[in-house]
Short mmCIF file of N, CA and C in Angstrom, two decimals:
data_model
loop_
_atom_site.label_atom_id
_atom_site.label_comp_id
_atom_site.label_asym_id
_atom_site.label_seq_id
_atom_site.Cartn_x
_atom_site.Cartn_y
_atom_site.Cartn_z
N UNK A 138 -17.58 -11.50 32.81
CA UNK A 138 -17.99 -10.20 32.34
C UNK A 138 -17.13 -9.80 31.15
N UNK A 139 -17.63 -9.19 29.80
CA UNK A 139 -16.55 -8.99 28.50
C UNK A 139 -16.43 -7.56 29.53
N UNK A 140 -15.16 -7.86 28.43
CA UNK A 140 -14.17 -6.38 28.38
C UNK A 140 -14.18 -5.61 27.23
N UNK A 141 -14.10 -4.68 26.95
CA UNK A 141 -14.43 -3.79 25.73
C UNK A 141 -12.36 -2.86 25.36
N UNK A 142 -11.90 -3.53 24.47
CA UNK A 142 -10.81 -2.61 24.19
C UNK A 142 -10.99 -1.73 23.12
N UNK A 143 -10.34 -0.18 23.55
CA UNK A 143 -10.66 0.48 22.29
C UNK A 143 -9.56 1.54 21.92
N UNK A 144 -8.85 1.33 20.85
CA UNK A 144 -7.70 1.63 20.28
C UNK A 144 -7.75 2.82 19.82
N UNK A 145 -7.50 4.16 20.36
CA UNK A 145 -7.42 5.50 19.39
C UNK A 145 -6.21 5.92 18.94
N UNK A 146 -6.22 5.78 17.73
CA UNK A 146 -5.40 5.87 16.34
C UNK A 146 -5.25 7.43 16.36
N UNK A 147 -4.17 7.91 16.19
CA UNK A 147 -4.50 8.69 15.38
C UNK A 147 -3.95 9.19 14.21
N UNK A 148 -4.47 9.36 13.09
CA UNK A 148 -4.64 9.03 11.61
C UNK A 148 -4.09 10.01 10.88
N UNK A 149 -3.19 10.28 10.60
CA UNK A 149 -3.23 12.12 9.19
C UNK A 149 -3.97 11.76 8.19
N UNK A 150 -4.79 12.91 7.54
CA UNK A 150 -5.72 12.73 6.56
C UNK A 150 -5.17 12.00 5.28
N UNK A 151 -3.80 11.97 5.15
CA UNK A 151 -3.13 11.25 3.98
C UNK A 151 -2.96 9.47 4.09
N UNK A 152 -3.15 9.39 5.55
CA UNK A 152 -2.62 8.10 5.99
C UNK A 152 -4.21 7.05 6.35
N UNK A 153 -5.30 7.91 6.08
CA UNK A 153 -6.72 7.22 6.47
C UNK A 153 -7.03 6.05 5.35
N UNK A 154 -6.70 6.12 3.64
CA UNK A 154 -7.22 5.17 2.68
C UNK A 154 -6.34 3.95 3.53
N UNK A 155 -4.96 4.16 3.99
CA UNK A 155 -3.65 3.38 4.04
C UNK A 155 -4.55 2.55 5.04
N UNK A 156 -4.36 3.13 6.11
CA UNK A 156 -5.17 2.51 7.38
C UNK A 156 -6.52 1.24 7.44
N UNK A 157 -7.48 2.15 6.51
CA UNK A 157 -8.55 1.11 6.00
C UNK A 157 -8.47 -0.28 5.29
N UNK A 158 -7.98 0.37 4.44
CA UNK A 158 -7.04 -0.86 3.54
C UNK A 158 -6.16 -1.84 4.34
N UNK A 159 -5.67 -1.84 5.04
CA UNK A 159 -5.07 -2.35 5.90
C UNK A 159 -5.88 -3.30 7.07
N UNK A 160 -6.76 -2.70 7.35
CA UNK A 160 -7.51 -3.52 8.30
C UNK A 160 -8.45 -4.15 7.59
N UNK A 161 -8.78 -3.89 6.30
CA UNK A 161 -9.98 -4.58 5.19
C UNK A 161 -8.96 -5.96 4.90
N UNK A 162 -7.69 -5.89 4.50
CA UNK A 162 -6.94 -6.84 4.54
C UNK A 162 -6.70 -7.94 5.32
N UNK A 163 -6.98 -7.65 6.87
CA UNK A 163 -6.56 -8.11 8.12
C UNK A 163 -8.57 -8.58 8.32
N UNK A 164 -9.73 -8.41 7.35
CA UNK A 164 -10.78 -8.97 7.85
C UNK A 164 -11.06 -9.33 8.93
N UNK A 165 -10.50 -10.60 8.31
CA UNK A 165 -10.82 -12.17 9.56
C UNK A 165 -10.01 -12.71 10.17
N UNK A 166 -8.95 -11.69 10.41
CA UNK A 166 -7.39 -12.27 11.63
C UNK A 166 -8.24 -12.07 13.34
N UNK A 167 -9.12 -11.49 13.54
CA UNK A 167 -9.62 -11.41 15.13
C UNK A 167 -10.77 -12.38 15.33
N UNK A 168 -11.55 -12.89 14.44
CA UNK A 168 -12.37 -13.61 13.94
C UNK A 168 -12.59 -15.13 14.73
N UNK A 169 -11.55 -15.47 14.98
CA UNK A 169 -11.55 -16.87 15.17
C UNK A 169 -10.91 -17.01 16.13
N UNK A 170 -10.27 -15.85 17.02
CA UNK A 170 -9.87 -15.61 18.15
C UNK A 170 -10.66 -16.11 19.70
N UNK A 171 -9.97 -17.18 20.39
CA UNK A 171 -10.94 -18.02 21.56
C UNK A 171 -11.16 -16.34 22.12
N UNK A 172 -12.75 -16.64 22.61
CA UNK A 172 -13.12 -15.06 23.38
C UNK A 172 -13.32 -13.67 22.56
N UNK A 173 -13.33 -13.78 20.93
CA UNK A 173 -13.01 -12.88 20.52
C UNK A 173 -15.21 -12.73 20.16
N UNK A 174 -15.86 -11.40 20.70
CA UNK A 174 -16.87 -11.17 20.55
C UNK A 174 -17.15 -10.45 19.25
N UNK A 175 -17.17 -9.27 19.20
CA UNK A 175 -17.27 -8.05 18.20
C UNK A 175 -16.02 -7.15 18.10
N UNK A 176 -15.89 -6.38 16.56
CA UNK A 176 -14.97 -5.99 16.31
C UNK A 176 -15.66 -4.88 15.02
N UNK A 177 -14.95 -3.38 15.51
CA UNK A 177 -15.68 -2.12 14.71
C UNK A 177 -14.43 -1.20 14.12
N UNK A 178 -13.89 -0.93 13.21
CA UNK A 178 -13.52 -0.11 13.05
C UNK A 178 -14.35 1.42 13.02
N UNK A 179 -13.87 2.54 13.82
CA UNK A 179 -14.71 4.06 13.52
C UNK A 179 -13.91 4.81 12.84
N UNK A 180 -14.39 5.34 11.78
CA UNK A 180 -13.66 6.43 10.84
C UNK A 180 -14.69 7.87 11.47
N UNK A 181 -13.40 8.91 12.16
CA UNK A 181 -13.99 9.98 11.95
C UNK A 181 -14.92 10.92 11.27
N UNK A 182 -15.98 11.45 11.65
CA UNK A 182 -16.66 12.22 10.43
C UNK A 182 -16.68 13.54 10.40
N UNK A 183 -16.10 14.31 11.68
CA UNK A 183 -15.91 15.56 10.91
C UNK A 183 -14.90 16.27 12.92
N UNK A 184 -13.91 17.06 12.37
CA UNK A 184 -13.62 17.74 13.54
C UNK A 184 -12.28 17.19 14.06
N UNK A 185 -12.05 15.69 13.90
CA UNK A 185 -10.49 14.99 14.70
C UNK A 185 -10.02 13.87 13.41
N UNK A 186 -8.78 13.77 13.76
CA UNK A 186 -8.27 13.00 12.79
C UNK A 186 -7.90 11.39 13.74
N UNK A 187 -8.89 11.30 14.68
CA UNK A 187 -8.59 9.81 15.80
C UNK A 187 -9.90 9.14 14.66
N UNK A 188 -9.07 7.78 14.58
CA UNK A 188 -10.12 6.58 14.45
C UNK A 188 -10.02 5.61 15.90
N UNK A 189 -11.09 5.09 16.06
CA UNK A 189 -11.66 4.22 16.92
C UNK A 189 -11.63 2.94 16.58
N UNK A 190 -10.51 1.77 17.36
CA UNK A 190 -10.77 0.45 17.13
C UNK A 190 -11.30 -0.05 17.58
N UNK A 191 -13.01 -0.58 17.74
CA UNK A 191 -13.63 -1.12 19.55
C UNK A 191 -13.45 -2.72 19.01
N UNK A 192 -12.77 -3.29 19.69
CA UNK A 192 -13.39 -5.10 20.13
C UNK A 192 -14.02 -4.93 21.39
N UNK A 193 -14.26 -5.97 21.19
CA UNK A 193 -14.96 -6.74 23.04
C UNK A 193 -14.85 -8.31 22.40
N UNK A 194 -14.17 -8.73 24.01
CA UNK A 194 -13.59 -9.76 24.70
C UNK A 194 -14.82 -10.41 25.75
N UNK A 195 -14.83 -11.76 25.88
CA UNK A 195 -15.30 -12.34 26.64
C UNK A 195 -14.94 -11.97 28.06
N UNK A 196 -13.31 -12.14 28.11
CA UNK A 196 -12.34 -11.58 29.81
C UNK A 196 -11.19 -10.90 29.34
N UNK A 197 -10.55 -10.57 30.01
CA UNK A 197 -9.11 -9.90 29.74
C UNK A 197 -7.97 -11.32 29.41
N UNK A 198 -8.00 -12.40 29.97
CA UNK A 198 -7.36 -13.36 29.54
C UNK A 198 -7.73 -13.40 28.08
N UNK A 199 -8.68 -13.29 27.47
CA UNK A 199 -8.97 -14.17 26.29
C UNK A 199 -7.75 -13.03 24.98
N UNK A 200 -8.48 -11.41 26.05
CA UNK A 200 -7.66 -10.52 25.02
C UNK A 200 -5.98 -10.59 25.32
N UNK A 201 -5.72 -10.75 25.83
CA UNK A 201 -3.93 -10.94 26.71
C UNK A 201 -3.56 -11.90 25.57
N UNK A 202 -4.47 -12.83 25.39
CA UNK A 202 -3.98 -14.08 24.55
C UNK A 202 -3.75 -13.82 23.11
N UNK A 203 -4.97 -12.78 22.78
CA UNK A 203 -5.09 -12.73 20.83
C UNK A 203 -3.68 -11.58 20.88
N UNK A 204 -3.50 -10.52 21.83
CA UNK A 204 -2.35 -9.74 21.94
C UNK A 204 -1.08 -10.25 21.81
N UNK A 205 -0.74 -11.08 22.33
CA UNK A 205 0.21 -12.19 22.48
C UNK A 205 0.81 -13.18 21.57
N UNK A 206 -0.47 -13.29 20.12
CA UNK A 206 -0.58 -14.28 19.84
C UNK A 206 -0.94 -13.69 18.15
N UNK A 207 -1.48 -13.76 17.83
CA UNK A 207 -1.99 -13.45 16.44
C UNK A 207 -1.95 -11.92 15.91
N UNK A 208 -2.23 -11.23 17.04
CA UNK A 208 -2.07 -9.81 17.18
C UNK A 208 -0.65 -9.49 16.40
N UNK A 209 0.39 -9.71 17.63
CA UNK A 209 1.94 -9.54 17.75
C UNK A 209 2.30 -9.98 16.06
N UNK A 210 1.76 -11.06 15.90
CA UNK A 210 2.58 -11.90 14.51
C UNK A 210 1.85 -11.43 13.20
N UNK A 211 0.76 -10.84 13.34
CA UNK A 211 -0.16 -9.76 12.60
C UNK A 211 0.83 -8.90 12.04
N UNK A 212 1.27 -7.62 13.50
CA UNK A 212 2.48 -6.48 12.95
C UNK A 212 3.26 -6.59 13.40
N UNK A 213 4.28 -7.48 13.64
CA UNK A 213 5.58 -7.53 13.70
C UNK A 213 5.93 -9.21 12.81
N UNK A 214 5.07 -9.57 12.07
CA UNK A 214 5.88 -10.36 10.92
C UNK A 214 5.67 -10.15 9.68
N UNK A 215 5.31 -8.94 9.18
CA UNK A 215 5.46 -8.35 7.72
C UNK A 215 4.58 -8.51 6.70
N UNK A 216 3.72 -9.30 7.80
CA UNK A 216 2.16 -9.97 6.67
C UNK A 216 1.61 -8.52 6.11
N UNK A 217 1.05 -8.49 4.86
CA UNK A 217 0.81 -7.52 4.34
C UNK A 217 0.68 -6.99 2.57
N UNK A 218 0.51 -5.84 2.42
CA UNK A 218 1.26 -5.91 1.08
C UNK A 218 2.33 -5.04 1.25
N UNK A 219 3.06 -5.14 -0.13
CA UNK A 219 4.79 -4.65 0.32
C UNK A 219 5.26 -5.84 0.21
N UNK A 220 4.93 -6.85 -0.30
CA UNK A 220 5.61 -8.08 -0.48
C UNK A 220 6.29 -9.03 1.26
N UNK A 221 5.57 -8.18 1.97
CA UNK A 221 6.00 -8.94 3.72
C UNK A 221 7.52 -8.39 4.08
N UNK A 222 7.23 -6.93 3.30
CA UNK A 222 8.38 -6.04 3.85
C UNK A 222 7.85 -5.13 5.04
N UNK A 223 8.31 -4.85 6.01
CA UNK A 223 7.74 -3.90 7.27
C UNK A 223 7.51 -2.84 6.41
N UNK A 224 6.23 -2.35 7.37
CA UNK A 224 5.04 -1.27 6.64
C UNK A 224 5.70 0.06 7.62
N UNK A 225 5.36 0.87 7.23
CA UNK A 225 5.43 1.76 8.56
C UNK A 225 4.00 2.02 8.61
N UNK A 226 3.82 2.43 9.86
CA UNK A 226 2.48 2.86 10.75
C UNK A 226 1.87 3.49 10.16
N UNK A 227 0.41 3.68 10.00
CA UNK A 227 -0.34 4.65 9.20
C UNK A 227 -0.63 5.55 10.09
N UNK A 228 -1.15 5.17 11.32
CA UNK A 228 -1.11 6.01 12.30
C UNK A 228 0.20 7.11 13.08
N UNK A 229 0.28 8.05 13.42
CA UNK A 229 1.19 8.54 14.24
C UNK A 229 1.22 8.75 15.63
N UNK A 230 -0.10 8.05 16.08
CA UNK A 230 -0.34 7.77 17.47
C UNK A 230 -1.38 6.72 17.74
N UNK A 231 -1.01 5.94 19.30
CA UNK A 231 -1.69 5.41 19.72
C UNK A 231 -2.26 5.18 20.85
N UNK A 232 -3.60 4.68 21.68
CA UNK A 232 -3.79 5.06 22.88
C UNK A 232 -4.90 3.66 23.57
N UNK A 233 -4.04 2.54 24.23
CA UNK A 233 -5.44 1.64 24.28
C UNK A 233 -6.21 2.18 25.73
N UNK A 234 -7.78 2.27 25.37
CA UNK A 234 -8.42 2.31 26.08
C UNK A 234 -9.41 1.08 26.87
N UNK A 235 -9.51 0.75 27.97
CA UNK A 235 -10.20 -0.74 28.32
C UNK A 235 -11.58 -0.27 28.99
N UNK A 236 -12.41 -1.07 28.95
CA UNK A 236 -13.66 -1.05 29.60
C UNK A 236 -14.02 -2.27 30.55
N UNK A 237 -14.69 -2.48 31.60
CA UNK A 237 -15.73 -3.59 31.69
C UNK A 237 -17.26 -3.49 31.56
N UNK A 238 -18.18 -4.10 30.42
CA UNK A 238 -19.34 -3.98 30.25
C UNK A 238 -19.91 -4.27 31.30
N UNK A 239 -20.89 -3.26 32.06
CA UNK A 239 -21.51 -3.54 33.41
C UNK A 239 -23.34 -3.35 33.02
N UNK A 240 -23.60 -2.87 31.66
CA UNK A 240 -24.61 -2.87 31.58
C UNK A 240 -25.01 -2.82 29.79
N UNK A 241 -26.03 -3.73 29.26
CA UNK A 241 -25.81 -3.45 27.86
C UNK A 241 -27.33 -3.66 27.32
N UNK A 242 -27.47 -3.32 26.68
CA UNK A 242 -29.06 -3.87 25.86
C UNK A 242 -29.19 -4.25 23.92
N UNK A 243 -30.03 -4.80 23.91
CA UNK A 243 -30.57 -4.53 22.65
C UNK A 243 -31.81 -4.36 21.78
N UNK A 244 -32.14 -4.46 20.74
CA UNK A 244 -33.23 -4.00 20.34
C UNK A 244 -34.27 -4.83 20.05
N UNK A 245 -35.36 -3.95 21.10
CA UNK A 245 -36.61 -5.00 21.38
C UNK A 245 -37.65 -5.66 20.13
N UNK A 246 -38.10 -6.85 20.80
CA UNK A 246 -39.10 -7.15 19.23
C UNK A 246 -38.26 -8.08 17.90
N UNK A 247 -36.74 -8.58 18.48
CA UNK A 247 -36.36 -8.92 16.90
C UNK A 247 -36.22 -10.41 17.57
N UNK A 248 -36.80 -10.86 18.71
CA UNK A 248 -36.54 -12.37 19.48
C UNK A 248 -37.87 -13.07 18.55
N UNK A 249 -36.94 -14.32 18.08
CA UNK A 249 -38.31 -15.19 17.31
C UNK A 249 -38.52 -14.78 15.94
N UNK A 250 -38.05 -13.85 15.37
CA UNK A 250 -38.63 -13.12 14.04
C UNK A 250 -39.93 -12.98 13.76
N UNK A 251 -40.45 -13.01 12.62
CA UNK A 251 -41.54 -12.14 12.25
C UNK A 251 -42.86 -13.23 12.22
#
């Protein structure tokens, strides 16, 4: 059964270009991750200054592993710009949230194409 992790950031309005930029950089670091399904950044649109990170995971092992592993060496080895000098956080908070997908769909009519 996937697992759904979802990361609420939260962002000051000065620190949102920083943030984007940052994960536009980081593309295709979750990408190639064993178990790694989908991956969304959410930018607020009006009312809170939280962005939304959703992945989904095949299991919780697969995510334990990219955490562990590519994640960790992601922000804590200086990859970046700043010349691979430590960044500070764009965010000033963080909050992981987990799911298990128990029910999901999609949109009918697009099996086989046209």
């Amino acid at each position: 059964m996937s697992v759904v992790k979802i990361n609420v950031l939260t962002v000051p309005a000065e620190q949102r270009e920083t943030l984007e930029k940052r994960f536009a950089s980081r593309a295709h670091a979750v990408e190639n991750s064993d178990g790694f399904e989908w991956f969304e950044l959410l930018r607020p649109v009006e009312g809170t200054d939280t962005y939304l990170v959703y992945t989904r995971w095949r299991d919780e092992e697969s995510f334990q592993a990219w955490m562990e592993g590519p994640m960790k060496a992601a922000h804590h080895g200086g990859g970046g710009e700043g010349g691979g000098q430590p960044q500070r956080p764009a965010a000033s908070g963080s909050t992981l949230w987990s799911f298990e997908v128990v029910q999901q769909a999609a949109p009918k009519g697009n099996e086989g194409g046209a």
